[in-house]
PDB file of C-alpha atoms and ligand atoms in Angstrom:
ATOM      1  CA  UNK D   1     -88.796   3.062-118.320  1.00 59.00           C
ATOM      2  CA  UNK D   2     -86.428   2.720-121.202  1.00 82.00           C
ATOM      3  CA  UNK D   3     -82.861   3.084-120.735  1.00 93.00           C
ATOM      4  CA  UNK D   4     -81.146   6.617-119.771  1.00 96.00           C
ATOM      5  CA  UNK D   5     -79.408   8.450-122.359  1.00 97.00           C
ATOM      6  CA  UNK D   6     -75.733   7.959-121.846  1.00 98.00           C
ATOM      7  CA  UNK D   7     -74.563  11.766-121.995  1.00 98.00           C
ATOM      8  CA  UNK D   8     -70.841  12.654-121.637  1.00 98.00           C
ATOM      9  CA  UNK D   9     -70.230  15.949-119.791  1.00 98.00           C
ATOM     10  CA  UNK D  10     -66.838  17.398-120.987  1.00 98.00           C
ATOM     11  CA  UNK D  11     -64.957  20.315-118.924  1.00 98.00           C
ATOM     12  CA  UNK D  12     -62.789  22.694-120.480  1.00 98.00           C
ATOM     13  CA  UNK D  13     -61.035  23.348-117.517  1.00 98.00           C
ATOM     14  CA  UNK D  14     -58.138  21.238-116.203  1.00 98.00           C
ATOM     15  CA  UNK D  15     -58.114  23.297-112.826  1.00 97.00           C
ATOM     16  CA  UNK D  16     -59.297  21.177-109.776  1.00 95.00           C
ATOM     17  CA  UNK D  17     -61.301  24.618-107.993  1.00 94.00           C
ATOM     18  CA  UNK D  18     -62.827  24.976-111.665  1.00 96.00           C
ATOM     19  CA  UNK D  19     -66.367  26.486-111.497  1.00 96.00           C
ATOM     20  CA  UNK D  20     -67.013  24.784-114.745  1.00 97.00           C
ATOM     21  CA  UNK D  21     -66.567  21.633-113.020  1.00 97.00           C
ATOM     22  CA  UNK D  22     -68.331  22.544-110.632  1.00 96.00           C
ATOM     23  CA  UNK D  23     -71.332  23.218-112.899  1.00 96.00           C
ATOM     24  CA  UNK D  24     -70.875  20.208-114.653  1.00 97.00           C
ATOM     25  CA  UNK D  25     -71.524  18.316-111.069  1.00 96.00           C
ATOM     26  CA  UNK D  26     -74.061  20.395-110.273  1.00 95.00           C
ATOM     27  CA  UNK D  27     -75.852  19.369-113.621  1.00 96.00           C
ATOM     28  CA  UNK D  28     -75.115  15.529-112.995  1.00 97.00           C
ATOM     29  CA  UNK D  29     -76.941  15.908-109.457  1.00 95.00           C
ATOM     30  CA  UNK D  30     -80.209  17.812-111.483  1.00 96.00           C
ATOM     31  CA  UNK D  31     -80.350  15.537-114.698  1.00 97.00           C
ATOM     32  CA  UNK D  32     -84.202  14.036-115.208  1.00 97.00           C
ATOM     33  CA  UNK D  33     -83.979  10.151-114.961  1.00 97.00           C
ATOM     34  CA  UNK D  34     -84.024  10.016-118.481  1.00 97.00           C
ATOM     35  CA  UNK D  35     -80.383  11.258-118.640  1.00 98.00           C
ATOM     36  CA  UNK D  36     -77.305   9.570-117.190  1.00 98.00           C
ATOM     37  CA  UNK D  37     -74.779  12.240-117.143  1.00 98.00           C
ATOM     38  CA  UNK D  38     -70.914  11.366-116.508  1.00 98.00           C
ATOM     39  CA  UNK D  39     -67.560  13.197-116.960  1.00 98.00           C
ATOM     40  CA  UNK D  40     -65.526  12.188-119.184  1.00 98.00           C
ATOM     41  CA  UNK D  41     -61.827  13.251-118.869  1.00 98.00           C
ATOM     42  CA  UNK D  42     -59.768  15.267-121.233  1.00 98.00           C
ATOM     43  CA  UNK D  43     -56.571  16.276-119.199  1.00 98.00           C
ATOM     44  CA  UNK D  44     -54.583  13.429-120.387  1.00 97.00           C
ATOM     45  CA  UNK D  45     -54.840  13.476-123.879  1.00 98.00           C
ATOM     46  CA  UNK D  46     -51.637  14.284-125.421  1.00 97.00           C
ATOM     47  CA  UNK D  47     -51.378  17.282-127.564  1.00 97.00           C
ATOM     48  CA  UNK D  48     -52.940  16.024-131.071  1.00 97.00           C
ATOM     49  CA  UNK D  49     -50.073  15.135-133.502  1.00 95.00           C
ATOM     50  CA  UNK D  50     -50.640  13.276-136.684  1.00 95.00           C
ATOM     51  CA  UNK D  51     -47.274  11.826-136.799  1.00 94.00           C
ATOM     52  CA  UNK D  52     -47.853   9.545-133.244  1.00 89.00           C
ATOM     53  CA  UNK D  53     -51.425   8.848-135.124  1.00 89.00           C
ATOM     54  CA  UNK D  54     -49.674   7.086-137.745  1.00 90.00           C
ATOM     55  CA  UNK D  55     -47.111   5.181-135.502  1.00 91.00           C
ATOM     56  CA  UNK D  56     -50.262   3.772-133.697  1.00 94.00           C
ATOM     57  CA  UNK D  57     -52.427   6.087-131.657  1.00 95.00           C
ATOM     58  CA  UNK D  58     -51.589   6.548-127.818  1.00 96.00           C
ATOM     59  CA  UNK D  59     -53.905   4.949-125.759  1.00 97.00           C
ATOM     60  CA  UNK D  60     -55.199   7.948-123.887  1.00 97.00           C
ATOM     61  CA  UNK D  61     -57.080   8.842-127.772  1.00 98.00           C
ATOM     62  CA  UNK D  62     -58.259   4.972-128.172  1.00 98.00           C
ATOM     63  CA  UNK D  63     -60.024   5.000-124.755  1.00 98.00           C
ATOM     64  CA  UNK D  64     -61.329   8.453-125.104  1.00 98.00           C
ATOM     65  CA  UNK D  65     -62.737   7.967-128.896  1.00 98.00           C
ATOM     66  CA  UNK D  66     -64.298   4.294-127.330  1.00 98.00           C
ATOM     67  CA  UNK D  67     -66.137   6.291-124.952  1.00 98.00           C
ATOM     68  CA  UNK D  68     -67.423   9.076-127.064  1.00 98.00           C
ATOM     69  CA  UNK D  69     -68.331   6.564-129.722  1.00 98.00           C
ATOM     70  CA  UNK D  70     -70.929   5.113-127.415  1.00 98.00           C
ATOM     71  CA  UNK D  71     -72.697   8.273-125.847  1.00 98.00           C
ATOM     72  CA  UNK D  72     -75.964   9.256-126.985  1.00 97.00           C
ATOM     73  CA  UNK D  73     -74.998  12.980-126.431  1.00 98.00           C
ATOM     74  CA  UNK D  74     -72.316  15.658-125.041  1.00 98.00           C
ATOM     75  CA  UNK D  75     -72.678  18.644-122.790  1.00 98.00           C
ATOM     76  CA  UNK D  76     -69.510  20.985-122.960  1.00 98.00           C
ATOM     77  CA  UNK D  77     -68.668  23.089-119.857  1.00 98.00           C
ATOM     78  CA  UNK D  78     -66.196  25.799-120.541  1.00 98.00           C
ATOM     79  CA  UNK D  79     -64.608  28.577-119.640  1.00 98.00           C
ATOM     80  CA  UNK D  80     -63.147  31.385-122.029  1.00 98.00           C
ATOM     81  CA  UNK D  81     -59.511  31.682-122.381  1.00 98.00           C
ATOM     82  CA  UNK D  82     -58.590  34.804-124.496  1.00 98.00           C
ATOM     83  CA  UNK D  83     -61.972  35.260-125.691  1.00 97.00           C
ATOM     84  CA  UNK D  84     -62.005  31.619-127.021  1.00 98.00           C
ATOM     85  CA  UNK D  85     -61.895  27.858-126.325  1.00 98.00           C
ATOM     86  CA  UNK D  86     -59.076  26.659-123.840  1.00 98.00           C
ATOM     87  CA  UNK D  87     -56.422  24.298-125.575  1.00 98.00           C
ATOM     88  CA  UNK D  88     -57.185  21.203-123.281  1.00 98.00           C
ATOM     89  CA  UNK D  89     -61.105  21.430-125.134  1.00 98.00           C
ATOM     90  CA  UNK D  90     -59.992  21.914-128.451  1.00 98.00           C
ATOM     91  CA  UNK D  91     -57.303  19.183-128.349  1.00 98.00           C
ATOM     92  CA  UNK D  92     -60.033  16.727-127.106  1.00 98.00           C
ATOM     93  CA  UNK D  93     -62.212  17.958-130.419  1.00 98.00           C
ATOM     94  CA  UNK D  94     -59.499  17.423-132.518  1.00 98.00           C
ATOM     95  CA  UNK D  95     -58.374  13.718-130.789  1.00 98.00           C
ATOM     96  CA  UNK D  96     -62.331  12.886-131.330  1.00 98.00           C
ATOM     97  CA  UNK D  97     -62.378  14.130-134.829  1.00 98.00           C
ATOM     98  CA  UNK D  98     -59.779  11.999-136.235  1.00 97.00           C
ATOM     99  CA  UNK D  99     -58.719   9.344-138.202  1.00 95.00           C
ATOM    100  CA  UNK D 100     -60.371  11.180-140.780  1.00 95.00           C
ATOM    101  CA  UNK D 101     -64.014   9.790-141.369  1.00 96.00           C
ATOM    102  CA  UNK D 102     -64.285   8.157-138.490  1.00 97.00           C
ATOM    103  CA  UNK D 103     -64.743  10.897-135.826  1.00 98.00           C
ATOM    104  CA  UNK D 104     -66.629  10.567-132.752  1.00 98.00           C
ATOM    105  CA  UNK D 105     -68.651  13.575-133.113  1.00 98.00           C
ATOM    106  CA  UNK D 106     -70.582  13.231-136.469  1.00 98.00           C
ATOM    107  CA  UNK D 107     -74.622  13.522-135.523  1.00 97.00           C
ATOM    108  CA  UNK D 108     -73.927  13.572-131.867  1.00 98.00           C
ATOM    109  CA  UNK D 109     -76.331  16.096-130.159  1.00 98.00           C
ATOM    110  CA  UNK D 110     -74.522  18.765-128.249  1.00 98.00           C
ATOM    111  CA  UNK D 111     -75.244  21.208-125.650  1.00 98.00           C
ATOM    112  CA  UNK D 112     -73.281  23.975-124.492  1.00 98.00           C
ATOM    113  CA  UNK D 113     -72.708  25.743-121.015  1.00 98.00           C
ATOM    114  CA  UNK D 114     -69.991  28.623-120.681  1.00 98.00           C
ATOM    115  CA  UNK D 115     -69.039  29.568-117.498  1.00 98.00           C
ATOM    116  CA  UNK D 116     -66.997  32.255-115.986  1.00 97.00           C
ATOM    117  CA  UNK D 117     -66.470  34.298-112.563  1.00 96.00           C
ATOM    118  CA  UNK D 118     -66.864  37.788-114.981  1.00 96.00           C
ATOM    119  CA  UNK D 119     -70.007  38.959-116.106  1.00 95.00           C
ATOM    120  CA  UNK D 120     -69.877  37.798-119.905  1.00 96.00           C
ATOM    121  CA  UNK D 121     -70.505  34.241-119.058  1.00 96.00           C
ATOM    122  CA  UNK D 122     -67.716  32.822-121.351  1.00 97.00           C
ATOM    123  CA  UNK D 123     -69.736  34.381-124.558  1.00 98.00           C
ATOM    124  CA  UNK D 124     -66.873  34.173-127.275  1.00 97.00           C
ATOM    125  CA  UNK D 125     -65.669  30.408-126.117  1.00 98.00           C
ATOM    126  CA  UNK D 126     -69.097  29.255-126.241  1.00 98.00           C
ATOM    127  CA  UNK D 127     -69.717  30.724-129.792  1.00 98.00           C
ATOM    128  CA  UNK D 128     -66.147  29.398-130.791  1.00 98.00           C
ATOM    129  CA  UNK D 129     -67.210  26.000-129.848  1.00 98.00           C
ATOM    130  CA  UNK D 130     -70.048  26.324-131.947  1.00 98.00           C
ATOM    131  CA  UNK D 131     -68.323  27.231-134.952  1.00 98.00           C
ATOM    132  CA  UNK D 132     -66.095  23.595-134.761  1.00 98.00           C
ATOM    133  CA  UNK D 133     -69.925  21.688-134.410  1.00 98.00           C
ATOM    134  CA  UNK D 134     -70.734  23.437-138.185  1.00 98.00           C
ATOM    135  CA  UNK D 135     -67.828  21.527-139.665  1.00 98.00           C
ATOM    136  CA  UNK D 136     -68.177  18.504-137.061  1.00 98.00           C
ATOM    137  CA  UNK D 137     -72.090  17.961-138.064  1.00 98.00           C
ATOM    138  CA  UNK D 138     -72.973  18.148-134.406  1.00 98.00           C
ATOM    139  CA  UNK D 139     -76.146  19.347-133.947  1.00 98.00           C
ATOM    140  CA  UNK D 140     -76.357  21.829-130.920  1.00 98.00           C
ATOM    141  CA  UNK D 141     -79.045  22.697-128.978  1.00 98.00           C
ATOM    142  CA  UNK D 142     -79.989  26.536-129.667  1.00 98.00           C
ATOM    143  CA  UNK D 143     -82.161  27.573-127.190  1.00 98.00           C
ATOM    144  CA  UNK D 144     -81.740  27.934-123.830  1.00 98.00           C
ATOM    145  CA  UNK D 145     -78.363  30.182-124.323  1.00 98.00           C
ATOM    146  CA  UNK D 146     -76.360  29.352-121.299  1.00 98.00           C
ATOM    147  CA  UNK D 147     -73.648  31.905-120.551  1.00 98.00           C
ATOM    148  CA  UNK D 148     -73.341  31.799-116.780  1.00 97.00           C
ATOM    149  CA  UNK D 149     -71.588  34.691-115.514  1.00 97.00           C
ATOM    150  CA  UNK D 150     -70.791  35.290-111.835  1.00 96.00           C
ATOM    151  CA  UNK D 151     -70.508  31.879-111.171  1.00 95.00           C
ATOM    152  CA  UNK D 152     -69.344  32.432-107.428  1.00 93.00           C
ATOM    153  CA  UNK D 153     -73.252  33.597-107.027  1.00 94.00           C
ATOM    154  CA  UNK D 154     -74.240  30.570-108.733  1.00 94.00           C
ATOM    155  CA  UNK D 155     -72.939  27.690-106.785  1.00 93.00           C
ATOM    156  CA  UNK D 156     -71.919  27.672-103.026  1.00 89.00           C
ATOM    157  CA  UNK D 157     -69.117  26.380-101.017  1.00 82.00           C
ATOM    158  CA  UNK D 158     -70.609  22.612-100.916  1.00 86.00           C
ATOM    159  CA  UNK D 159     -71.204  22.764-104.606  1.00 87.00           C
ATOM    160  CA  UNK D 160     -74.957  23.219-104.423  1.00 89.00           C
ATOM    161  CA  UNK D 161     -76.971  25.734-106.013  1.00 90.00           C
ATOM    162  CA  UNK D 162     -76.882  29.021-104.554  1.00 93.00           C
ATOM    163  CA  UNK D 163     -79.993  30.345-105.483  1.00 93.00           C
ATOM    164  CA  UNK D 164     -83.260  29.088-107.228  1.00 94.00           C
ATOM    165  CA  UNK D 165     -83.242  30.855-110.616  1.00 95.00           C
ATOM    166  CA  UNK D 166     -79.833  28.780-111.246  1.00 95.00           C
ATOM    167  CA  UNK D 167     -81.159  25.927-110.306  1.00 96.00           C
ATOM    168  CA  UNK D 168     -84.894  26.401-112.582  1.00 97.00           C
ATOM    169  CA  UNK D 169     -82.661  27.669-115.221  1.00 97.00           C
ATOM    170  CA  UNK D 170     -80.104  24.530-115.819  1.00 97.00           C
ATOM    171  CA  UNK D 171     -83.483  22.160-115.105  1.00 97.00           C
ATOM    172  CA  UNK D 172     -84.983  23.875-117.842  1.00 98.00           C
ATOM    173  CA  UNK D 173     -81.854  23.768-120.046  1.00 98.00           C
ATOM    174  CA  UNK D 174     -81.672  19.619-119.103  1.00 98.00           C
ATOM    175  CA  UNK D 175     -85.270  19.511-120.286  1.00 98.00           C
ATOM    176  CA  UNK D 176     -84.713  21.302-123.773  1.00 98.00           C
ATOM    177  CA  UNK D 177     -81.464  18.931-123.965  1.00 98.00           C
ATOM    178  CA  UNK D 178     -83.555  16.036-123.439  1.00 98.00           C
ATOM    179  CA  UNK D 179     -86.091  16.731-125.591  1.00 97.00           C
ATOM    180  CA  UNK D 180     -83.565  17.538-128.579  1.00 98.00           C
ATOM    181  CA  UNK D 181     -81.629  14.033-128.348  1.00 97.00           C
ATOM    182  CA  UNK D 182     -85.404  12.478-128.626  1.00 96.00           C
ATOM    183  CA  UNK D 183     -85.940  14.749-131.601  1.00 95.00           C
ATOM    184  CA  UNK D 184     -82.406  13.966-133.535  1.00 93.00           C
ATOM    185  CA  UNK D 185     -82.408  10.180-132.317  1.00 82.00           C
ATOM    186  CA  UNK D 186     -86.234   9.595-133.464  1.00 82.00           C
ATOM    187  CA  UNK D 187     -86.832   7.674-136.677  1.00 58.00           C
ATOM    188  CA  UNK D 188     -87.105   9.267-139.712  1.00 63.00           C
ATOM    189  CA  UNK D 189     -90.691   8.956-141.108  1.00 62.00           C
ATOM    190  CA  UNK D 190     -91.722   5.567-143.071  1.00 66.00           C
ATOM    191  CA  UNK D 191     -91.466   6.573-147.111  1.00 63.00           C
TER     192      UNK D 191
HETATM  193  C1  FMN W   1     -55.131  32.039-120.032  1.00 57.04           C
HETATM  194  C2  FMN W   1     -56.307  32.398-119.169  1.00 57.04           C
HETATM  195  C3  FMN W   1     -57.269  33.231-120.143  1.00 57.04           C
HETATM  196  C4  FMN W   1     -58.616  33.770-119.779  1.00 57.04           C
HETATM  197  N1  FMN W   1     -59.091  34.619-120.298  1.00 57.04           N
HETATM  198  C5  FMN W   1     -60.430  35.209-120.078  1.00 57.04           C
HETATM  199  C6  FMN W   1     -61.350  35.559-121.020  1.00 57.04           C
HETATM  200  O1  FMN W   1     -60.844  35.914-122.226  1.00 57.04           O
HETATM  201  N2  FMN W   1     -62.358  35.849-120.592  1.00 57.04           N
HETATM  202  C7  FMN W   1     -62.948  35.603-119.233  1.00 57.04           C
HETATM  203  O2  FMN W   1     -63.889  35.885-119.223  1.00 57.04           O
HETATM  204  N3  FMN W   1     -62.145  35.063-118.388  1.00 57.04           N
HETATM  205  C8  FMN W   1     -60.721  34.594-118.965  1.00 57.04           C
HETATM  206  N4  FMN W   1     -59.953  34.080-118.229  1.00 57.04           N
HETATM  207  C9  FMN W   1     -60.551  33.847-116.287  1.00 57.04           C
HETATM  208  C10 FMN W   1     -61.491  32.519-116.544  1.00 57.04           C
HETATM  209  O3  FMN W   1     -62.454  32.767-116.780  1.00 57.04           O
HETATM  210  C11 FMN W   1     -61.270  32.112-115.281  1.00 57.04           C
HETATM  211  O4  FMN W   1     -59.451  31.945-114.426  1.00 57.04           O
HETATM  212  C12 FMN W   1     -62.041  30.842-114.763  1.00 57.04           C
HETATM  213  O5  FMN W   1     -62.235  30.634-113.408  1.00 57.04           O
HETATM  214  C13 FMN W   1     -61.506  29.632-115.515  1.00 57.04           C
HETATM  215  O6  FMN W   1     -62.829  28.472-115.587  1.00 57.04           O
HETATM  216  P1  FMN W   1     -62.651  27.638-114.653  1.00 57.04           P
HETATM  217  O7  FMN W   1     -63.090  28.127-113.332  1.00 57.04           O
HETATM  218  O8  FMN W   1     -63.717  26.368-114.839  1.00 57.04           O
HETATM  219  O9  FMN W   1     -61.239  27.000-114.364  1.00 57.04           O
HETATM  220  C14 FMN W   1     -58.924  33.443-118.456  1.00 57.04           C
HETATM  221  C15 FMN W   1     -57.914  32.330-117.248  1.00 57.04           C
HETATM  222  C16 FMN W   1     -56.828  31.986-117.839  1.00 57.04           C
HETATM  223  C17 FMN W   1     -56.054  31.016-117.124  1.00 57.04           C
END
Protein backbone atom coordinates (compact mmCIF):
# COMPACT_ATOMS: atom_id res chain seq x y z
CA UNK A 1 0.00 0.00 0.00
CA UNK A 2 1.20 3.53 -0.70
CA UNK A 3 1.99 5.96 2.12
CA UNK A 4 -1.07 7.28 3.94
CA UNK A 5 -1.90 10.95 3.39
CA UNK A 6 -0.56 13.25 6.08
CA UNK A 7 -3.57 15.17 7.40
CA UNK A 8 -3.44 18.01 9.93
CA UNK A 9 -6.40 18.37 12.26
CA UNK A 10 -6.69 21.91 13.55
CA UNK A 11 -8.92 22.37 16.58
CA UNK A 12 -10.44 25.82 16.96
CA UNK A 13 -10.91 25.56 20.74
CA UNK A 14 -8.12 25.86 23.30
CA UNK A 15 -10.29 24.43 26.08
CA UNK A 16 -8.95 21.23 27.68
CA UNK A 17 -12.36 19.53 27.75
CA UNK A 18 -13.31 20.84 24.31
CA UNK A 19 -15.99 18.93 22.40
CA UNK A 20 -14.15 19.79 19.21
CA UNK A 21 -10.95 18.25 20.56
CA UNK A 22 -12.86 15.15 21.62
CA UNK A 23 -14.37 14.95 18.15
CA UNK A 24 -10.90 15.37 16.62
CA UNK A 25 -9.60 12.43 18.67
CA UNK A 26 -12.62 10.36 17.67
CA UNK A 27 -11.87 11.17 14.02
CA UNK A 28 -8.23 10.16 14.45
CA UNK A 29 -9.32 6.79 15.83
CA UNK A 30 -11.78 6.32 12.97
CA UNK A 31 -9.51 7.32 10.07
CA UNK A 32 -9.16 4.82 7.22
CA UNK A 33 -5.68 3.40 6.46
CA UNK A 34 -5.27 5.88 3.59
CA UNK A 35 -5.36 8.86 5.99
CA UNK A 36 -3.03 9.57 8.92
CA UNK A 37 -4.57 12.31 11.06
CA UNK A 38 -2.61 14.34 13.59
CA UNK A 39 -3.64 17.37 15.64
CA UNK A 40 -1.43 20.39 14.90
CA UNK A 41 -1.60 22.72 17.89
CA UNK A 42 -2.31 26.44 17.45
CA UNK A 43 -2.53 27.66 21.07
CA UNK A 44 1.10 28.86 21.29
CA UNK A 45 1.01 31.01 18.15
CA UNK A 46 1.41 34.69 19.14
CA UNK A 47 -1.25 37.04 17.77
CA UNK A 48 -0.26 37.89 14.23
CA UNK A 49 1.60 41.18 13.96
CA UNK A 50 3.35 42.06 10.68
CA UNK A 51 5.94 44.11 12.61
CA UNK A 52 7.12 40.96 14.40
CA UNK A 53 7.27 39.17 11.08
CA UNK A 54 9.50 41.91 9.69
CA UNK A 55 11.79 41.67 12.71
CA UNK A 56 12.17 37.90 12.18
CA UNK A 57 9.22 35.53 12.60
CA UNK A 58 8.61 33.99 16.04
CA UNK A 59 9.85 30.38 16.25
CA UNK A 60 6.27 29.18 16.77
CA UNK A 61 5.27 30.65 13.38
CA UNK A 62 8.15 28.95 11.61
CA UNK A 63 7.42 25.54 13.18
CA UNK A 64 3.72 25.82 12.35
CA UNK A 65 4.37 26.89 8.76
CA UNK A 66 6.93 24.14 8.15
CA UNK A 67 4.54 21.50 9.48
CA UNK A 68 1.62 22.82 7.47
CA UNK A 69 3.63 23.04 4.24
CA UNK A 70 4.24 19.29 4.49
CA UNK A 71 0.64 18.13 5.03
CA UNK A 72 -1.53 16.73 2.25
CA UNK A 73 -4.76 18.15 3.63
CA UNK A 74 -6.39 19.84 6.61
CA UNK A 75 -9.46 19.07 8.68
CA UNK A 76 -10.70 21.98 10.76
CA UNK A 77 -12.78 21.15 13.85
CA UNK A 78 -14.23 24.35 15.20
CA UNK A 79 -16.70 25.72 17.69
CA UNK A 80 -18.57 28.96 17.08
CA UNK A 81 -17.82 32.07 19.10
CA UNK A 82 -20.40 34.83 18.72
CA UNK A 83 -21.58 33.35 15.43
CA UNK A 84 -18.04 33.46 14.07
CA UNK A 85 -14.66 31.69 14.01
CA UNK A 86 -12.84 31.63 17.40
CA UNK A 87 -9.90 34.05 17.49
CA UNK A 88 -7.15 31.41 17.95
CA UNK A 89 -8.25 29.64 14.78
CA UNK A 90 -8.48 32.85 12.75
CA UNK A 91 -5.03 33.77 14.07
CA UNK A 92 -3.60 30.42 12.91
CA UNK A 93 -5.10 30.99 9.48
CA UNK A 94 -3.54 34.46 9.31
CA UNK A 95 -0.14 33.18 10.48
CA UNK A 96 -0.20 30.44 7.84
CA UNK A 97 -1.20 32.87 5.11
CA UNK A 98 1.97 35.00 5.38
CA UNK A 99 4.54 36.05 4.21
CA UNK A 100 2.50 37.12 1.21
CA UNK A 101 2.99 34.68 -1.66
CA UNK A 102 4.19 31.88 0.65
CA UNK A 103 0.87 30.83 2.17
CA UNK A 104 0.76 27.31 3.56
CA UNK A 105 -2.89 27.06 2.57
CA UNK A 106 -2.76 27.50 -1.22
CA UNK A 107 -4.22 24.49 -2.99
CA UNK A 108 -4.42 22.45 0.21
CA UNK A 109 -7.55 20.27 0.31
CA UNK A 110 -9.66 21.05 3.38
CA UNK A 111 -12.72 19.86 5.25
CA UNK A 112 -14.67 21.47 8.08
CA UNK A 113 -16.43 19.93 11.04
CA UNK A 114 -18.14 22.33 13.39
CA UNK A 115 -19.16 21.08 16.81
CA UNK A 116 -21.25 22.61 19.57
CA UNK A 117 -23.28 21.50 22.56
CA UNK A 118 -26.17 23.62 21.19
CA UNK A 119 -28.62 22.77 18.44
CA UNK A 120 -27.12 24.65 15.50
CA UNK A 121 -23.81 22.78 15.30
CA UNK A 122 -21.75 25.98 14.97
CA UNK A 123 -23.12 26.53 11.49
CA UNK A 124 -22.08 30.20 11.49
CA UNK A 125 -18.41 29.46 12.23
CA UNK A 126 -18.38 26.67 9.66
CA UNK A 127 -19.44 29.05 6.91
CA UNK A 128 -17.30 31.98 8.02
CA UNK A 129 -14.30 29.69 7.86
CA UNK A 130 -15.23 28.69 4.32
CA UNK A 131 -15.25 32.36 3.35
CA UNK A 132 -11.50 32.54 4.13
CA UNK A 133 -10.87 29.55 1.89
CA UNK A 134 -12.02 31.46 -1.18
CA UNK A 135 -9.16 33.94 -0.90
CA UNK A 136 -6.73 31.33 0.43
CA UNK A 137 -7.46 29.12 -2.60
CA UNK A 138 -8.23 26.03 -0.54
CA UNK A 139 -10.42 23.45 -2.25
CA UNK A 140 -12.88 22.53 0.50
CA UNK A 141 -15.07 19.44 0.70
CA UNK A 142 -18.70 20.43 0.18
CA UNK A 143 -20.57 17.23 1.03
CA UNK A 144 -21.37 15.88 3.48
CA UNK A 145 -21.73 19.10 5.48
CA UNK A 146 -20.80 18.51 9.11
CA UNK A 147 -22.65 20.67 11.64
CA UNK A 148 -22.49 18.56 14.76
CA UNK A 149 -24.92 19.91 17.36
CA UNK A 150 -25.72 18.32 20.75
CA UNK A 151 -22.13 17.15 20.98
CA UNK A 152 -22.75 15.79 24.48
CA UNK A 153 -25.04 13.16 22.92
CA UNK A 154 -22.42 12.16 20.34
CA UNK A 155 -19.32 11.57 22.44
CA UNK A 156 -19.37 9.55 25.65
CA UNK A 157 -17.40 10.11 28.87
CA UNK A 158 -14.47 8.00 27.62
CA UNK A 159 -14.25 9.98 24.37
CA UNK A 160 -15.82 7.25 22.26
CA UNK A 161 -18.87 7.58 20.05
CA UNK A 162 -22.11 7.56 22.02
CA UNK A 163 -24.10 6.17 19.10
CA UNK A 164 -23.72 4.39 15.78
CA UNK A 165 -25.25 7.25 13.78
CA UNK A 166 -22.39 9.59 14.68
CA UNK A 167 -19.77 6.95 13.91
CA UNK A 168 -21.43 6.13 10.59
CA UNK A 169 -21.69 9.79 9.62
CA UNK A 170 -18.05 10.52 10.40
CA UNK A 171 -16.93 7.36 8.58
CA UNK A 172 -18.77 8.67 5.54
CA UNK A 173 -17.24 12.13 6.03
CA UNK A 174 -13.68 10.75 6.19
CA UNK A 175 -14.32 8.55 3.13
CA UNK A 176 -15.53 11.58 1.18
CA UNK A 177 -12.50 13.59 2.29
CA UNK A 178 -10.10 10.83 1.24
CA UNK A 179 -11.74 10.74 -2.22
CA UNK A 180 -11.62 14.55 -2.37
CA UNK A 181 -7.88 14.61 -1.69
CA UNK A 182 -7.28 11.92 -4.31
CA UNK A 183 -9.19 14.01 -6.84
CA UNK A 184 -7.38 17.23 -5.95
CA UNK A 185 -3.95 15.64 -5.94
CA UNK A 186 -4.42 13.55 -9.11
CA UNK A 187 -2.01 14.37 -11.92
CA UNK A 188 -3.63 16.53 -14.61
CA UNK A 189 -4.53 14.63 -17.82
CA UNK A 190 -1.76 14.59 -20.44
CA UNK A 191 -2.17 17.31 -23.09
C1 LIG B 1 -16.83 33.60 23.74
C2 LIG B 1 -17.83 32.52 23.44
C3 LIG B 1 -18.78 32.73 22.47
C4 LIG B 1 -19.70 31.72 22.15
N1 LIG B 1 -20.57 31.92 21.13
C5 LIG B 1 -21.35 30.90 20.69
C6 LIG B 1 -22.11 31.02 19.50
O1 LIG B 1 -22.11 32.02 18.80
N2 LIG B 1 -22.83 29.94 19.09
C7 LIG B 1 -22.84 28.76 19.81
O2 LIG B 1 -23.49 27.81 19.39
N3 LIG B 1 -22.13 28.63 20.95
C8 LIG B 1 -21.37 29.65 21.39
N4 LIG B 1 -20.59 29.51 22.52
C9 LIG B 1 -20.69 28.27 23.29
C10 LIG B 1 -19.78 27.19 22.68
O3 LIG B 1 -20.50 26.51 21.67
C11 LIG B 1 -19.39 26.18 23.76
O4 LIG B 1 -18.64 26.85 24.76
C12 LIG B 1 -18.59 25.03 23.19
O5 LIG B 1 -18.43 24.05 24.18
C13 LIG B 1 -17.25 25.49 22.65
O6 LIG B 1 -16.60 24.44 21.97
P1 LIG B 1 -15.55 23.50 22.69
O7 LIG B 1 -16.34 22.57 23.60
O8 LIG B 1 -14.89 22.73 21.60
O9 LIG B 1 -14.61 24.33 23.49
C14 LIG B 1 -19.68 30.50 22.87
C15 LIG B 1 -18.71 30.30 23.86
C16 LIG B 1 -17.80 31.28 24.14
C17 LIG B 1 -16.73 31.03 25.19
